[in-house]
PDB file of C-alpha atoms in Angstrom:
ATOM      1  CA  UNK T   1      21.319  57.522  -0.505  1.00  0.00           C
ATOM      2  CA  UNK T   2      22.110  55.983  -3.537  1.00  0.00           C
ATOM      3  CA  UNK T   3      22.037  51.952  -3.989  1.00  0.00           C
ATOM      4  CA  UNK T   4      23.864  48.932  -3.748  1.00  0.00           C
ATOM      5  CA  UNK T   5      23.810  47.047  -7.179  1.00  0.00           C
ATOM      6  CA  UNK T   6      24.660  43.145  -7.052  1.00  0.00           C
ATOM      7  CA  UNK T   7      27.687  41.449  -8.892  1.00  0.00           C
ATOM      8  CA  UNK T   8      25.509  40.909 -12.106  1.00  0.00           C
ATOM      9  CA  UNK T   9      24.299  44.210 -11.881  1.00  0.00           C
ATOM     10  CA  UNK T  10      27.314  45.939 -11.496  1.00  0.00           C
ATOM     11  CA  UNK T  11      28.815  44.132 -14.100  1.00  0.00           C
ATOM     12  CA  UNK T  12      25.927  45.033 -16.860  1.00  0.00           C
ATOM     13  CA  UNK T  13      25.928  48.565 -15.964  1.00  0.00           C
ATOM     14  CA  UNK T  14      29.691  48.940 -16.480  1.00  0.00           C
ATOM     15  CA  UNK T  15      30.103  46.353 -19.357  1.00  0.00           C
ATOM     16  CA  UNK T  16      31.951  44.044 -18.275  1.00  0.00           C
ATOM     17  CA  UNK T  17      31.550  40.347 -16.977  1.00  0.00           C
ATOM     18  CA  UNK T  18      30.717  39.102 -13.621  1.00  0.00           C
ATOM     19  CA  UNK T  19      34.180  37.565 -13.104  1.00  0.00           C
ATOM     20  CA  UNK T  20      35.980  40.894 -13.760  1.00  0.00           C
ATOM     21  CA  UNK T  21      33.933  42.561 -11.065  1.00  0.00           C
ATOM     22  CA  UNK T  22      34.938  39.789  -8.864  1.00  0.00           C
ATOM     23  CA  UNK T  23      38.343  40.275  -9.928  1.00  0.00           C
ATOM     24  CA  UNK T  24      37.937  43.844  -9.180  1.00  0.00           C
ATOM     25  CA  UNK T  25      36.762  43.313  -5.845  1.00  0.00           C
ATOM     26  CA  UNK T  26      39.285  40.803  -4.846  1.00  0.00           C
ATOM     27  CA  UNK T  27      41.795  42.981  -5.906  1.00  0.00           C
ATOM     28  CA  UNK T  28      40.457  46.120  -4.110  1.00  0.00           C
ATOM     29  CA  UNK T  29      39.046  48.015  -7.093  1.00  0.00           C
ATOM     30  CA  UNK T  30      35.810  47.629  -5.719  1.00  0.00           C
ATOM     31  CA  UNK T  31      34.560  46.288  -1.984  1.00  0.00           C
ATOM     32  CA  UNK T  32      31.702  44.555  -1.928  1.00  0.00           C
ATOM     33  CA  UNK T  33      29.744  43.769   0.807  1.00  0.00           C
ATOM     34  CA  UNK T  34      26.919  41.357   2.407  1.00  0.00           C
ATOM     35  CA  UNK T  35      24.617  41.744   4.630  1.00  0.00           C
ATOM     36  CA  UNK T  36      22.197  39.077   6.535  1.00  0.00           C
ATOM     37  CA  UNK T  37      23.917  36.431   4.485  1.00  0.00           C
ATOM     38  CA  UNK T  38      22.457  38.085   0.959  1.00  0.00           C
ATOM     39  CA  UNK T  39      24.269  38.252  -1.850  1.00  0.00           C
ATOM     40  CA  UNK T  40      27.028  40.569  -2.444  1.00  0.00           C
ATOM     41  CA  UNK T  41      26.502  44.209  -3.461  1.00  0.00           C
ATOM     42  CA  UNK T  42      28.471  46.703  -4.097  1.00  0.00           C
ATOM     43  CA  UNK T  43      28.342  50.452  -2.862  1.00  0.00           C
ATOM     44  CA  UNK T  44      26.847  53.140  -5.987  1.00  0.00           C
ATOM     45  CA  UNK T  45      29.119  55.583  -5.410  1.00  0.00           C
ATOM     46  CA  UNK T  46      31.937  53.178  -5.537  1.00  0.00           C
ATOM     47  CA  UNK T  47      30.377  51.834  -9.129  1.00  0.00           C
ATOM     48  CA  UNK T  48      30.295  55.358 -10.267  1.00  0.00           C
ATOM     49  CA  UNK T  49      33.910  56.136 -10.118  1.00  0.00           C
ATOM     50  CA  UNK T  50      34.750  53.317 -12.218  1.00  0.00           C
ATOM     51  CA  UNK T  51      32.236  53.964 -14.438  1.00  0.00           C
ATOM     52  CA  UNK T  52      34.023  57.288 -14.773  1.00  0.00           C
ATOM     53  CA  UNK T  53      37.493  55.422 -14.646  1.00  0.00           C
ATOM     54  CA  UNK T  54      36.655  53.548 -17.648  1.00  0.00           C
ATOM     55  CA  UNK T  55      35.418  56.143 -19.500  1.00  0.00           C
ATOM     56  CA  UNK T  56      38.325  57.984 -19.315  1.00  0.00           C
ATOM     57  CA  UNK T  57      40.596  54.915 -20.516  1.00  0.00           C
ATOM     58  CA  UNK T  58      40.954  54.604 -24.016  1.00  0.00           C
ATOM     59  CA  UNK T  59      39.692  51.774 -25.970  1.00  0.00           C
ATOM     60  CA  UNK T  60      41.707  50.266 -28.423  1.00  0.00           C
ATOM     61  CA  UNK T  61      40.233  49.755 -31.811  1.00  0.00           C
ATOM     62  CA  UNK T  62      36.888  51.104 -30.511  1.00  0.00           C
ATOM     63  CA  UNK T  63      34.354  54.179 -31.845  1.00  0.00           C
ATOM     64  CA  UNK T  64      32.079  55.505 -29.086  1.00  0.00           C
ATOM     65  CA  UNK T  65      28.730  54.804 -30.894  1.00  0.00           C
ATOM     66  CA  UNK T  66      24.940  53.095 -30.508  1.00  0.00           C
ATOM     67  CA  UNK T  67      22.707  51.716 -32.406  1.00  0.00           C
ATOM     68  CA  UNK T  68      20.032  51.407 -30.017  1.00  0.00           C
ATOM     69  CA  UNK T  69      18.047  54.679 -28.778  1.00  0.00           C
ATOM     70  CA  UNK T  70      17.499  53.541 -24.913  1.00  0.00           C
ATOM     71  CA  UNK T  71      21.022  53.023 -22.831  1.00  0.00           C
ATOM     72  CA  UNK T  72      20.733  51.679 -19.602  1.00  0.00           C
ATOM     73  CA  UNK T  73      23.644  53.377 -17.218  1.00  0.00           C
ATOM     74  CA  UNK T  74      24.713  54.933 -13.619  1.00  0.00           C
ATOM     75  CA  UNK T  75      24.825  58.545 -13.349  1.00  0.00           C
ATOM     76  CA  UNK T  76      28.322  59.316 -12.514  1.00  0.00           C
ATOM     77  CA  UNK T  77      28.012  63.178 -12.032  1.00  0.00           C
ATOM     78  CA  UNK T  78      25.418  66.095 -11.536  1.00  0.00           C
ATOM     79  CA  UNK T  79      25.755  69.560 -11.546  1.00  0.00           C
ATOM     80  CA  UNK T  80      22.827  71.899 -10.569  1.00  0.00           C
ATOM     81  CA  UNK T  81      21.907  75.073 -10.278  1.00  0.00           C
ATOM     82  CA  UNK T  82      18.834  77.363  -9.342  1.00  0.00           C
ATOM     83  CA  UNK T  83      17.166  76.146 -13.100  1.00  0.00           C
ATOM     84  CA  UNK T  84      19.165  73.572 -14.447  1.00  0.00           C
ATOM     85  CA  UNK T  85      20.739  69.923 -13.802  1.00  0.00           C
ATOM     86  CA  UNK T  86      23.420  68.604 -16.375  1.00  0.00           C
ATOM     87  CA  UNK T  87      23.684  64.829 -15.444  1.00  0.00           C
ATOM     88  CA  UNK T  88      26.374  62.339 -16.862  1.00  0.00           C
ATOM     89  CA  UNK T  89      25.643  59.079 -17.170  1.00  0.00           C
ATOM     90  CA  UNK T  90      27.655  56.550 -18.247  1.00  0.00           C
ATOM     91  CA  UNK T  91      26.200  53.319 -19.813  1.00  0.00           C
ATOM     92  CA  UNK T  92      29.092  50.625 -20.479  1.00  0.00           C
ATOM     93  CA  UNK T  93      31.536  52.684 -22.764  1.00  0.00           C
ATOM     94  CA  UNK T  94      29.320  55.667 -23.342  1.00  0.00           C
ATOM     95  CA  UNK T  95      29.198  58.814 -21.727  1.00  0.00           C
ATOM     96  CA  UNK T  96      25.841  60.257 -22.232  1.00  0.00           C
ATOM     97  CA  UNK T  97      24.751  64.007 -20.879  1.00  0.00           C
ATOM     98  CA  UNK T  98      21.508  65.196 -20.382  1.00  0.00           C
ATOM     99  CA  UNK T  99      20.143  68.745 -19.340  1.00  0.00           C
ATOM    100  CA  UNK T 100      16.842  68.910 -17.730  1.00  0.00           C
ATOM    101  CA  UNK T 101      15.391  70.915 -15.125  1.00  0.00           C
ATOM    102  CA  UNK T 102      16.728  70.929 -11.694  1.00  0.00           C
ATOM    103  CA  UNK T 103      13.401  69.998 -10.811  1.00  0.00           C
ATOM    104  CA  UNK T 104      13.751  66.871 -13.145  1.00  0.00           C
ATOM    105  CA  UNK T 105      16.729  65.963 -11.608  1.00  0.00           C
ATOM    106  CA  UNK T 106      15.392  66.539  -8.046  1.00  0.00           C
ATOM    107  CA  UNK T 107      12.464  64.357  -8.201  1.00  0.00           C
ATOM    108  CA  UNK T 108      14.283  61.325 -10.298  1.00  0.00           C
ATOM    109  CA  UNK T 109      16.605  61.348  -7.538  1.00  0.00           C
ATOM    110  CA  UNK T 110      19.585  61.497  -9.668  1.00  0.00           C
ATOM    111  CA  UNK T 111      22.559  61.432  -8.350  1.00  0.00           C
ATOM    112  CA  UNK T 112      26.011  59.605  -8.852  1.00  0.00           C
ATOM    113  CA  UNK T 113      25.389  55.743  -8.044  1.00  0.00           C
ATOM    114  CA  UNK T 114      21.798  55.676  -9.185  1.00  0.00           C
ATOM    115  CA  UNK T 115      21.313  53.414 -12.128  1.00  0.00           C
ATOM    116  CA  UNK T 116      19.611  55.245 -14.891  1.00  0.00           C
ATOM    117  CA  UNK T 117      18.165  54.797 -18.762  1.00  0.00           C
ATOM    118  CA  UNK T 118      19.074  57.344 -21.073  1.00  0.00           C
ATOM    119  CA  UNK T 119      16.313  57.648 -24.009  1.00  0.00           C
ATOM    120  CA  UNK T 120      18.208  59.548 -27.299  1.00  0.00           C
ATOM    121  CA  UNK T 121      16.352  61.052 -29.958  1.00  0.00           C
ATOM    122  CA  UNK T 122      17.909  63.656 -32.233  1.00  0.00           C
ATOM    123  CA  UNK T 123      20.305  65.941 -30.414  1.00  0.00           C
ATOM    124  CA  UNK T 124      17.968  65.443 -26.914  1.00  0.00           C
ATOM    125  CA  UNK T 125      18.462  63.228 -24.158  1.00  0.00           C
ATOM    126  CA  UNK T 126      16.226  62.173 -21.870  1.00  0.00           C
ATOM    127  CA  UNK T 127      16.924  60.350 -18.312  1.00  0.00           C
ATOM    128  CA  UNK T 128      14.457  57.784 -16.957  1.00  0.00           C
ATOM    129  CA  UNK T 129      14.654  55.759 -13.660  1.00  0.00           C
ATOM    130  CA  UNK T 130      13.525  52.157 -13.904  1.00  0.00           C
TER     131      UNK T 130
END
């Protein structure tokens, strides 16, 4: 099942400030949720298909580029099959994909909603839960 990620969370994993995610929830982008009286989370999943909505919007005056070789992200999609996992993360405006072995994937847990860190050397990434 994948996690809930508070406000803050939510917000560093997609890039964006606190206040827009609350703006984005008050405005039905996202729906957050509380339970016992905690602090608001929103649903993985949910965070995902942003993630994936963003990344698909163009940003003006922008090149997709890092300087930094470790990206902290969600994974937004996987695709296995008997041998092989291709997982997409997507760390604030980058879309990062990784293939590994299905049995990689399996025991990270990786699916879309789970927040992820992307290591990049050379042409090879590698995907690391925290």
């Amino acid at each position: 099942m994948p996690p809930d990620y508070r406000i803050a969370e939510a917000a560093a994993l997609l890039g964006v400030s606190d206040d827009t995610v609350r703006r984005w929830i008050d405005a039905g982008r996202l729906t957050a949720s509380r339970s016992g009286g905690g602090p608001a989370v929103v649903d993985g999943v949910q965070l995902a298909r942003v993630a994936t909505e963003l990344r698909d919007a163009p940003q003006p005056g922008t090149t997709p580029s890092s300087a930094r070789n470790r990206l902290t992200g969600i994974v937004t999609r996987v695709v296995r099959d008997t041998v092989m996992a291709q997982v997409e993360l997507q760390a604030g405006p980058f879309r990062l994909v990784s293939l590994m072995s299905r049995e990689a994937a399996d025991e990270l847990g990786l699916e879309p909603g789970v927040r992820a860190v992307a290591t990049v050397k050379a042409t090879q990434v590698s995907v690391d839960v925290p």
